[in-house]
Every structure is written in C-alpha cells, then in structure tokens.
Amino acid sequence: MQPFGANRILWRVLALAAVPLLVVFLPKAFNDYFNYRLAFVGIYFIAIVGLNVLTGYNGQISLGHGAFMAIGAYTTAILNVNYGVGVYWTIPIAGILTGAFGFLFGFPALRLSGVYLALATFGLATSIPLVAKRFEGFTGGGQGKTIALPSSPIGGLSTNEWLSYLTWAVAGLMFGLAWFLLRGSLGRAFRAVRDAPIAAVSSGVSLARYKTLAFGIAAAYAGVAGALLAIAIAFVNPDTFPVSLSILLLTGAVVGGLGSLEGMLFGAVFIQFAPGWADHLSKHLHYNEATVQSTVFYGLILLAVLFLMPTGAAGLFHQLGSALKRLREWLYSRADSRATA
Amino acid sequence: MTQFFQYIVVGLANGGVYATLALALVLIHRATGIVNFAQGEMGMFCTFIAWALITHHGVPYWTAFFLTLLIAFVGGAATYKVVIQPLSRTGELTVVMATIALLIILNGLAGWIWSPEVKFLRSPLFAPGDYFDIGGVIVNKQDLGVIGISLVCVAIVFVFFRFTRLGLQMRASAVGPATSRLLGIRVAMMLSIGWGLAAVLSAVSGMMAASRLELDPNFMLIILTYAFAAAVLGGIDSPVGSVVGAFIIGIGISLLSGYASSFLGTELQLPLALAVLMLVLIVRPAGLFGHVVVRRV
Amino acid sequence: MRRVVFALGVVAIGAAVLLPGAMGGSAATPGVTSKIVTIGGTFPFSGPASSYAPIPVGMQAYFSYVNAKKTNGKRGVFGRQIKFNAVDDGYNPALTVQKTKQLVEQDHVFALVGGLGTEPQEAVTAYANQQKVPQIYVSTGATEWGARDKHASHPWTIGWQPDYQAEGAIYGRYIVKNLPSAKIGIIYQNDSYGRDYIDGLSSGLGSHKSQIVSQQGFEVTDTSVTNQVIALRRAGVDTLMIFGTPTPTIRTYATMAAVGWKPQNIFLNSVSATDAFMSIAVARAGAAEVNGSISTYYTKDPANPSWSNDAGMKLYKSIMAKYAPSNARATDGLYIYGMAKAYTFVQALKAAGPNPTRAGLMKAVLNMNDKSNPFLLPGVVTKTGKTDFFPISQQQLIRFNNGSWSPMGQITDTRPRG
C-alpha cells in the first residue's frame, strides 16, 4: 500500500511551491499590470487567512474584518505621513497594533456569539470609517491621507512586480506562521472552542484566552493586509473601507473553504477576479460592462459557487481527492484480486 | 422640555420604519435560524414593484399595495424553496453567504429593470404638511401612520404565533423539525410560509420607508443596519423585542443627534449608538427580551 | 491525486483569468492608433453614488454621435473613432486606483477624462501625474482642481465645472446685496463637498459672515434631518442654505414641509437642483415649499420647455434619442452635463491636431477659449490660460417656480483675475 501520510505532505508542499512560480511567471504571459492584480490577491489572501483563523478554526463569526484592515492601513498612513516612518517598517507595526486592538475587542466579544457577535462586528465595520472621519487632525478626515507612490527599490523589477513579490513574500511568511500555530496545541484548542466549548472548558481550555487570542491573531493578519493595501494604493480614507469590504472578505473565506488555509488561495483569487468575470459575462450578453447588469451577474456567479461548492474550494478538492482515492483503491483491489486468482 | 419631547417623537417615527423590517428579520431567524441579509433588498424590490404598478400601469395605491404584498409573499416563499432549502444542509455560514448573494442580485436587478435614478412613491394618506401641534411639539400625521402600522404588524405577528394553529406549527417547525415531522407537520412548507410572511413585512417596511426617504436601489441598506441592530437588541427571537428595540434605537439616535451633536459631531452618532448597543448586549447577551440558553453539563 | 486536483484548479484559474486578456495598442502614443483614440474614466455605476451614473452615459452618447458624424469626409476626430472605457469604481478610492492603473497600464488609454468624485480622483492624481497621463475634466466641483498651487504640482490634472466655492460665493454676494438683514442658516453635508460650499459662502458674505446664525451638519448615512431642521427653525433662520447631495436635499424639503416651516429664502446647491430631483422635492414637500428656491446653473436645462426651440437643445435631444439607452430620461440634467463635458473634450482633441500626443492634448486643454459649446448657457465660455485653471467659471442665478427654473439677472463670472 502507498504510504499516504508521507505522500500527502509531499503533494501539499509541491502544490504550495507552485504558488511562487505562478506569481513570478503567470504575469509574463499577460502584462505588467497583472502583477498588480496578483498583489491584491496576496493582500486579500493574508486578510482571509486571518479571518479563517477566527471564523473557520475558532467558530467566531466576524462581519468586521474590513475594519481591522482599515486600522492597519491608517497605521501605515499615519506613521508614514505624520511621523516619517518608512512604509515597509510600518507593516509589522500595523500588524502588532491591529492585533492588540483585535485582542482587546475580543474581551467584550466573549459574551457574544452567533448573531449577536455578527452584529457587534458589523457595528465595528460601520463605525471605524466614521471614527476615522471624525478625528480629522490625525487621520485626514474624509479627505484621507496620501502616501508616496510605491516604487521598486530593486533595479530590474517594475513597481507592480515589486508590490506583488513583496506581498506574496509577506503572505508566505504569514501563511507559514498560521500553519505552524494551528497545527499544534493552539489549533486544537481553537477547534475545541469551536466544536465543543463545554467539553473544552472541562478539559481546562480557557475559553476567554483562546477566543480573544483568535481575535487578536485575525486582526493582526488583517492589519498587515491593510498596511500592504495602503502601500499599494498610496491613499487611505474612510470610503476605502466600506462595510462591503468586510462582506467581501467573508465571501472570500467561505468560497475558499472555512477551516482550510490553502483554500484561502482560491478565495482570494475569487474575490479579486470574480467581478471581472461578471463584467465579461455582461459584455458577452451584449450589455455594457460596468453597469448594474454586471452586479447581477456577480451575485449569480457567487450563488452558483455556493451551490456547486458549499464547503468552499477546499471542500471541493477534498471531495475530488477522496473520489480519486476511492477510484485508485478500487483499481488496486481489482489488480490484487486478479493477481491472486 | 418641548425639545426633549420633539426628539422623542422624531425618534419614534424613525423607529417605526426600522421596526417592521426588524420584525421580518426576527421571523426569518425564528424559522430558519439565520439572519437574512437580503431582507432589506427584498423590501426594496417589492417597493419598486409597487412603484411600477402605480406609475407605469396606473394601478390605484391600495390595490398596488396589497398586490405587492401578495407578490412579496410568493417571492419570499419561492426564495426559501429555491435558494435556502437546498443549501440548508451545508452549514449556516453558507446560507448566510447565499443571502448576501441575493442582496447583491436584487440590488442590481432593481437598477437594471427600473434604472437607479431616484424616484418617488407617494404616500396615500396624508399631504406633506399635515401635522398636529401639541404644545409646541410637531407630530406629523404621516409619522403617526408609520408608527401605527408597525404596531399593528407586531400585534398581528404576536397573535399569529401565539393563538393560531398555523403559528404554533411554524414555531414547532423552527424549534424541533424532526419531532414536528413525526407529528405530521410539513416542516418545509412551514418554513416557506415563514419566509413569505417575512417578505410581506419587508415590503411593508419598504413602502413606508419610501414615503419618508427617497426610492432608489440603495435606500433600504441603512434601514437594514438599524433593523439588524434593533432585532438583536430586542432579542433575535422576540417579535415584541425587535419592535421595542427599533423604537429604542430610533429615540436613542434622535436624542444623540439633538443633544450631543455639537461636541460629538455628526460622525460619531452611529458608532456611539452601536457601542451602547454592544454594552447592553454584554450585560444581557441574549438581548432585552431574549432567552438565555442555559446549558448544564 | 491531490496534485492532479490542484493542477486542475490551477488550469481552471488560468483559463478564467485569461478571459480578461491583455488589450491595448502599442502605438507610439498610447491610446492612439490610426483609427481609434481610447480614453477612459472611473465612475460610480454601483454603490452609494450611483445616481451620478447618467454622466458617463451622456458622455458616451456624444462620443457615439461624433463617431458617426463626418467631418471633411472622415468620421470621428481626424478619422479616428473615440473609444470611451467608462469603468465602475463604486466611489471607493481603492477601486479607483486599481481601475485607473488598469486603464493606463492595460488598456493604454490616451487620457483619463471625466473621472468622478473628489476623493476617488484625489487618490489617482499623483499616479496620473507620475505617468504623465492627462487626468482632465474630473467630475467634481472641488475647488482644489483649479487651484494654482495644485496645478503647479499636478500639471496633468484639471477640473471642468464651476467650483463649489465659487458657487457659494455667488450666493454670499447675492445675500449681501439683496438680503442685507438675513438671518442665515446652513444645513450641510459633513464632508469636503458641504464644507467647500460653506467656505465659498463665507467668502462671498465677507463681513456679513456674522449673519450665519446656525449651521447644522448631517452624514450621508443619516436617515432623517428632522432635528437639524427644527434646530434651524428655532434659531430664527429666515434664509436657508442647503448644501448637500440630492437625496438629503429632497429630504430637507420634505422635512420642512412636514414640520410646517418655510423660510423666506431657500438656496440650494446646483448639483441637487436638476429637474429630476426638483420634481421629487415638489412631490414630497408640495410646490409651496419649493417655489422661490434659488440656485445656479451653467448648462441649458433640458426640463425647461423654454429651450425647446434652441438649436443646442434640439441637438442634445436628438443625440439622446439616437445614441443613449432607451431608459435614459433626457430631462435629467446629468446627461446634458456629461454631453457638455464630452463636447469640451472633443474640442480639445481637435485642437491637439491630427497626430495628438498627451502633451499636445494638455496644451490644448490649458489654452482653450471656446464659445461654441451648444449645451452650455449662451455666453458661457470654456476658457483656460496661464493662471486660469477653471475651464468654466460662469454661472447663472435661477429661481424655481411652478415646476421650472427661470434666470435671475445676468450671468455671473467668478473667473479668477489675472
């Protein structure tokens, strides 16, 4: 029989190694701008990995992830514009600051669950842009802050390439960190809190500690993603982080498959490219792109994805994998029985 | 003092608009256990249908009103059958995401069919300037109508669930679907009816809101935010709670905007209201009228 | 098998992603080939500002007309068809940046024309100037787009319409001259839009600024302005300025009617004063509440029958009938705004000559003196110069009565001196 355990890890590593290759070589088939789109895929990927930790692994629903991205982005903007901190240094700072904020938010959130938590996080998503608008002296108010346009410090790399590689390098790091954190006792504790809180408490798993920690981690990831977003766009203001961003991130996490970190790759690709697919569908059916028809098609595409892949892309791959495995076993058993005959 | 009462009256009127939509959210949650994020857009879509009937086809207001309610019921029940029921096996978050997809579709569809330009749906009952002046406090007759309709709606829902056989069957289906089936209740049909009724309530909410706000595809989105907050504040499974919650939120925001706007500024009213709401929820995690589930091990 | 499965996924993504494809000309001047000039712009087709979507529709209708019309035996401008890529940014600056980069780097547009929204266009100004792509005739009246210092640092960027501060100043000067003892109240949208108007009003009032007795702000997300209206009434306001986008403006009228208040004088900002919005305001608040309101305009009003025999209006209506989508309401002033802007662009493109370059286009844009725009009021000149970066600076005060606007007095010029 095949040593499936070792093989699985090998295939996973191979599959993940494909990502940097795609990031570097896929744009060569199109144009330089495609790098910029990939940078956004990377940014969304980091954000929804964090969301996955909170909602997929820890079972706490969050409709406010965009608010954490906003905090990260504003941290970068304020540190850079007001205090002259180099933008790239602000990335870890944004992560830590936003993580701390998320951790603190986790405390009052302890008492809430399900729809009540959903409302609280929705309230966060609604409030953060308004708060940013209020404290104008600090945040630039409605006008926001303009950061210097990004430029590649490495000769031979275009700005778009630099942004893409930077984002994916950070994404790789964050992904590895999440994988490492989740495979050990932390991951088990998170899942215990999600699936059987009472049993968890009886086993000595502190609900408070792990639930707030999950919020902190998720927020930190969103903060890093927000910082990268600020660098890529070179502008932040309240309109940049509407409630629809939080909904978009949740969409990405669900489409990717909650509970699967690799699935988030597909989630990120979906939320970055699906509106474009909708535009093209719209054009193909002889409507203008960039109109209400395109919005309808996007909603229909999303609905179709939910019907076809209710457990997300990761779920689909698992099912395909199991189906293929069963096929392989059946083939082997046929071979075996023929051999012994 | 007049000022205070004026703020209360304004708040009650605003709350009346949120109340009916909050009631719809509660209905859906009691029936299928999820928040239907498309509730506001369903109401918006039905309001557009009413507008089209009145403006393009010359249907008189009340005929259009009740026709729209009928269409809403059918549409809501169909939505459950076609979209929600097939997905309900796969997990709560997938269903919630499906309601978000519906939100997007309905929002775009309304703009597609009727164009996103602002429109006007005239109110049938009172002329614009019709009001009572009670000791310096202006009470607009239209606002009274809105408050009245929301109270009537909650009364109907309450009586329906408490005292009718169908209501009992619906409650049973939501709480214990397996047992209900054993007792011969057609659970799937009950849930469809629940969604249909919720759609009717959102249509009422939309038509009332259109008489105070302006009719465009996005106008119910902010109402949904307030209605969501109201439903949760009142206890997501309590119809009475959601209406009380709506009035509390309406009054709260009105008082905030009246008294605190000079130092709060306009931006912080909503965040502050939501923060207060969160505090209330921390103290009473199941909302004002909700039931805390106590699990003994 | 997971490898196979993953590979399938990659292929699927690749195929899906290949759909958009890579476009763009590789001509010497980006966006210009012998047959086509490609321009682009970001507009809020979806999201909170989607009521402005008629603007690019009006622009496109005019371009379609020009593309079909023969001049010197050739269609279009110097034989080139104008291809207008209007894309949706939902009024979200993050999307504006992405879509603008896409227009420049993937679609290789010749110029960005008419992009809508103050903050969205601010987000891409540095980029457009870095790339030396014309960012012209942005659809916002924020004063910054014509300010001299801004132009010096961003020479590729310019606005088009009369700016909000200039409009506010016109109201201010009118009040000083005709309503010297007015008690002024302002209800305003709490963002740069509303505040630009207030700044303009204050500068127009000069020393009479102290006559402002109450300022009440609101957020676009508020569902009611009743408290603001009641506060204004309590302050004894008899001259009300409404500085907000269309929906809250309508709501203000409705609320005033609902509480039975009619200040003697009402001024409302021109953006909210088009026929579409006024008719809803009248329906909701009653004609009595709305009659007598004062505003300004600078384009011809397609809802006013007195223009029916005007050649420019006839041209507008025929273009709308032939080239605009069938559900477009031609009486909505946003369409004629778009068409007037498209006209200005085509003039600039013609002035850039048969072999236009981006620099040549900017030169034409910054040295314009055009009196021929059929969609602007007679006498309104589209003019720019060495120190004048406001293409249109003239407006006409107008008063609303019984369903339509009529002019008051002469056209006012707010063009900066020198």
PDB file of C-alpha atoms in Angstrom, chain B residues 3 6-7 10 14 18 107 111-120 128-131 136 138-140 142-143 210-214 216-218 222-223 226 253-255 257-258 261 265-270, chain C residues 45-51 53-54 190 195 216-219 221-224 226-228 230-231 233-234 246-248 250-251 254 257-261 276-277 280 282-286 327-329 332 335:
ATOM      1  CA  GLN B   3     -37.252  69.939  22.700  1.00  0.00           C
ATOM      2  CA  GLN B   6     -39.767  66.610  19.963  1.00  0.00           C
ATOM      3  CA  TYR B   7     -36.684  64.432  19.828  1.00  0.00           C
ATOM      4  CA  VAL B  10     -38.822  62.125  15.783  1.00  0.00           C
ATOM      5  CA  ASN B  14     -37.718  56.755  12.622  1.00  0.00           C
ATOM      6  CA  TYR B  18     -36.945  50.095  11.281  1.00  0.00           C
ATOM      7  CA  ASN B 107     -29.836  45.426  -5.701  1.00  0.00           C
ATOM      8  CA  GLY B 111     -31.348  49.137 -11.018  1.00  0.00           C
ATOM      9  CA  TRP B 112     -31.441  47.090 -14.195  1.00  0.00           C
ATOM     10  CA  ILE B 113     -35.206  46.904 -14.533  1.00  0.00           C
ATOM     11  CA  TRP B 114     -36.169  50.350 -13.299  1.00  0.00           C
ATOM     12  CA  SER B 115     -32.908  52.334 -13.561  1.00  0.00           C
ATOM     13  CA  PRO B 116     -31.016  53.587 -10.490  1.00  0.00           C
ATOM     14  CA  GLU B 117     -32.320  57.147 -10.716  1.00  0.00           C
ATOM     15  CA  VAL B 118     -34.078  58.448  -7.652  1.00  0.00           C
ATOM     16  CA  LYS B 119     -37.840  58.020  -7.724  1.00  0.00           C
ATOM     17  CA  PHE B 120     -40.796  58.994  -5.628  1.00  0.00           C
ATOM     18  CA  PRO B 128     -46.927  66.653   3.261  1.00  0.00           C
ATOM     19  CA  GLY B 129     -47.778  69.411   5.638  1.00  0.00           C
ATOM     20  CA  ASP B 130     -50.342  67.567   7.703  1.00  0.00           C
ATOM     21  CA  TYR B 131     -49.426  67.621  11.361  1.00  0.00           C
ATOM     22  CA  GLY B 136     -45.054  73.172  20.575  1.00  0.00           C
ATOM     23  CA  ILE B 138     -44.826  68.849  15.993  1.00  0.00           C
ATOM     24  CA  VAL B 139     -46.322  65.418  15.421  1.00  0.00           C
ATOM     25  CA  ASN B 140     -46.572  64.605  11.760  1.00  0.00           C
ATOM     26  CA  GLN B 142     -47.681  60.517   8.338  1.00  0.00           C
ATOM     27  CA  ASP B 143     -45.227  59.554  11.066  1.00  0.00           C
ATOM     28  CA  ALA B 210     -40.191  55.139   0.650  1.00  0.00           C
ATOM     29  CA  SER B 211     -42.712  57.667   1.867  1.00  0.00           C
ATOM     30  CA  ARG B 212     -40.086  59.227   4.166  1.00  0.00           C
ATOM     31  CA  LEU B 213     -36.875  58.576   2.276  1.00  0.00           C
ATOM     32  CA  GLU B 214     -36.282  58.549  -1.443  1.00  0.00           C
ATOM     33  CA  ASP B 216     -33.565  54.188  -5.157  1.00  0.00           C
ATOM     34  CA  PRO B 217     -31.968  50.731  -5.109  1.00  0.00           C
ATOM     35  CA  ASN B 218     -29.781  51.535  -2.106  1.00  0.00           C
ATOM     36  CA  ILE B 222     -29.072  51.734   6.013  1.00  0.00           C
ATOM     37  CA  ILE B 223     -32.517  50.684   7.258  1.00  0.00           C
ATOM     38  CA  TYR B 226     -30.706  49.737  12.040  1.00  0.00           C
ATOM     39  CA  ILE B 253     -30.120  58.269  17.917  1.00  0.00           C
ATOM     40  CA  SER B 254     -32.538  61.155  17.832  1.00  0.00           C
ATOM     41  CA  LEU B 255     -31.539  62.219  21.341  1.00  0.00           C
ATOM     42  CA  SER B 257     -28.218  63.964  17.375  1.00  0.00           C
ATOM     43  CA  GLY B 258     -30.203  66.554  19.227  1.00  0.00           C
ATOM     44  CA  SER B 261     -24.146  66.789  18.077  1.00  0.00           C
ATOM     45  CA  GLY B 265     -20.146  65.761  15.598  1.00  0.00           C
ATOM     46  CA  THR B 266     -22.367  64.011  13.136  1.00  0.00           C
ATOM     47  CA  GLU B 267     -19.909  61.182  12.516  1.00  0.00           C
ATOM     48  CA  LEU B 268     -19.960  59.634  15.950  1.00  0.00           C
ATOM     49  CA  GLN B 269     -23.693  59.260  16.476  1.00  0.00           C
ATOM     50  CA  LEU B 270     -23.972  55.898  14.834  1.00  0.00           C
TER      51      LEU B 270
ATOM     52  CA  PHE C  45     -22.012  52.868 -11.568  1.00  0.00           C
ATOM     53  CA  SER C  46     -22.685  50.981  -8.360  1.00  0.00           C
ATOM     54  CA  GLY C  47     -22.591  51.871  -4.732  1.00  0.00           C
ATOM     55  CA  PRO C  48     -23.708  54.955  -2.817  1.00  0.00           C
ATOM     56  CA  ALA C  49     -23.119  57.472  -5.581  1.00  0.00           C
ATOM     57  CA  SER C  50     -24.719  55.510  -8.384  1.00  0.00           C
ATOM     58  CA  SER C  51     -27.240  58.269  -9.010  1.00  0.00           C
ATOM     59  CA  ALA C  53     -24.228  57.205 -13.432  1.00  0.00           C
ATOM     60  CA  PRO C  54     -26.042  59.270 -16.126  1.00  0.00           C
ATOM     61  CA  ASN C 190     -20.431  66.890   6.590  1.00  0.00           C
ATOM     62  CA  ARG C 195     -17.593  72.493   3.560  1.00  0.00           C
ATOM     63  CA  GLN C 216     -26.398  72.003  11.101  1.00  0.00           C
ATOM     64  CA  GLY C 217     -24.444  69.141   9.628  1.00  0.00           C
ATOM     65  CA  PHE C 218     -25.542  65.670   8.659  1.00  0.00           C
ATOM     66  CA  GLU C 219     -23.894  62.483   7.441  1.00  0.00           C
ATOM     67  CA  THR C 221     -25.877  57.828   6.086  1.00  0.00           C
ATOM     68  CA  ASP C 222     -28.391  59.634   8.305  1.00  0.00           C
ATOM     69  CA  THR C 223     -31.995  58.669   7.701  1.00  0.00           C
ATOM     70  CA  SER C 224     -33.558  61.873   8.926  1.00  0.00           C
ATOM     71  CA  THR C 226     -35.673  66.492  11.356  1.00  0.00           C
ATOM     72  CA  ASN C 227     -33.588  67.531  14.337  1.00  0.00           C
ATOM     73  CA  GLN C 228     -31.406  69.722  12.159  1.00  0.00           C
ATOM     74  CA  ILE C 230     -36.046  72.024  13.905  1.00  0.00           C
ATOM     75  CA  ALA C 231     -32.828  73.491  15.285  1.00  0.00           C
ATOM     76  CA  ARG C 233     -36.125  76.996  12.800  1.00  0.00           C
ATOM     77  CA  ARG C 234     -35.586  77.538  16.476  1.00  0.00           C
ATOM     78  CA  PRO C 246     -29.601  65.322  -3.999  1.00  0.00           C
ATOM     79  CA  THR C 247     -31.141  62.765  -1.649  1.00  0.00           C
ATOM     80  CA  PRO C 248     -30.649  64.689   1.608  1.00  0.00           C
ATOM     81  CA  ILE C 250     -35.006  66.356  -1.130  1.00  0.00           C
ATOM     82  CA  ARG C 251     -35.318  65.067   2.390  1.00  0.00           C
ATOM     83  CA  ALA C 254     -39.845  67.136   2.794  1.00  0.00           C
ATOM     84  CA  ALA C 257     -42.941  70.739   4.889  1.00  0.00           C
ATOM     85  CA  ALA C 258     -43.601  68.064   7.474  1.00  0.00           C
ATOM     86  CA  VAL C 259     -42.926  70.490  10.314  1.00  0.00           C
ATOM     87  CA  GLY C 260     -44.704  73.308   8.612  1.00  0.00           C
ATOM     88  CA  TRP C 261     -41.715  75.604   8.160  1.00  0.00           C
ATOM     89  CA  ALA C 276     -35.241  65.010 -11.698  1.00  0.00           C
ATOM     90  CA  PHE C 277     -34.618  65.995  -8.108  1.00  0.00           C
ATOM     91  CA  ILE C 280     -39.382  64.685  -6.432  1.00  0.00           C
ATOM     92  CA  VAL C 282     -42.142  69.084  -5.158  1.00  0.00           C
ATOM     93  CA  ALA C 283     -43.974  65.766  -4.979  1.00  0.00           C
ATOM     94  CA  ARG C 284     -42.808  65.152  -1.438  1.00  0.00           C
ATOM     95  CA  ALA C 285     -42.932  68.623   0.034  1.00  0.00           C
ATOM     96  CA  GLY C 286     -45.550  70.324  -2.038  1.00  0.00           C
ATOM     97  CA  ASN C 327     -34.471  54.045 -20.345  1.00  0.00           C
ATOM     98  CA  ALA C 328     -32.457  57.254 -20.087  1.00  0.00           C
ATOM     99  CA  ARG C 329     -34.580  60.213 -19.063  1.00  0.00           C
ATOM    100  CA  ASP C 332     -32.237  64.709 -16.262  1.00  0.00           C
ATOM    101  CA  TYR C 335     -26.992  63.750 -19.134  1.00  0.00           C
TER     102      TYR C 335
END
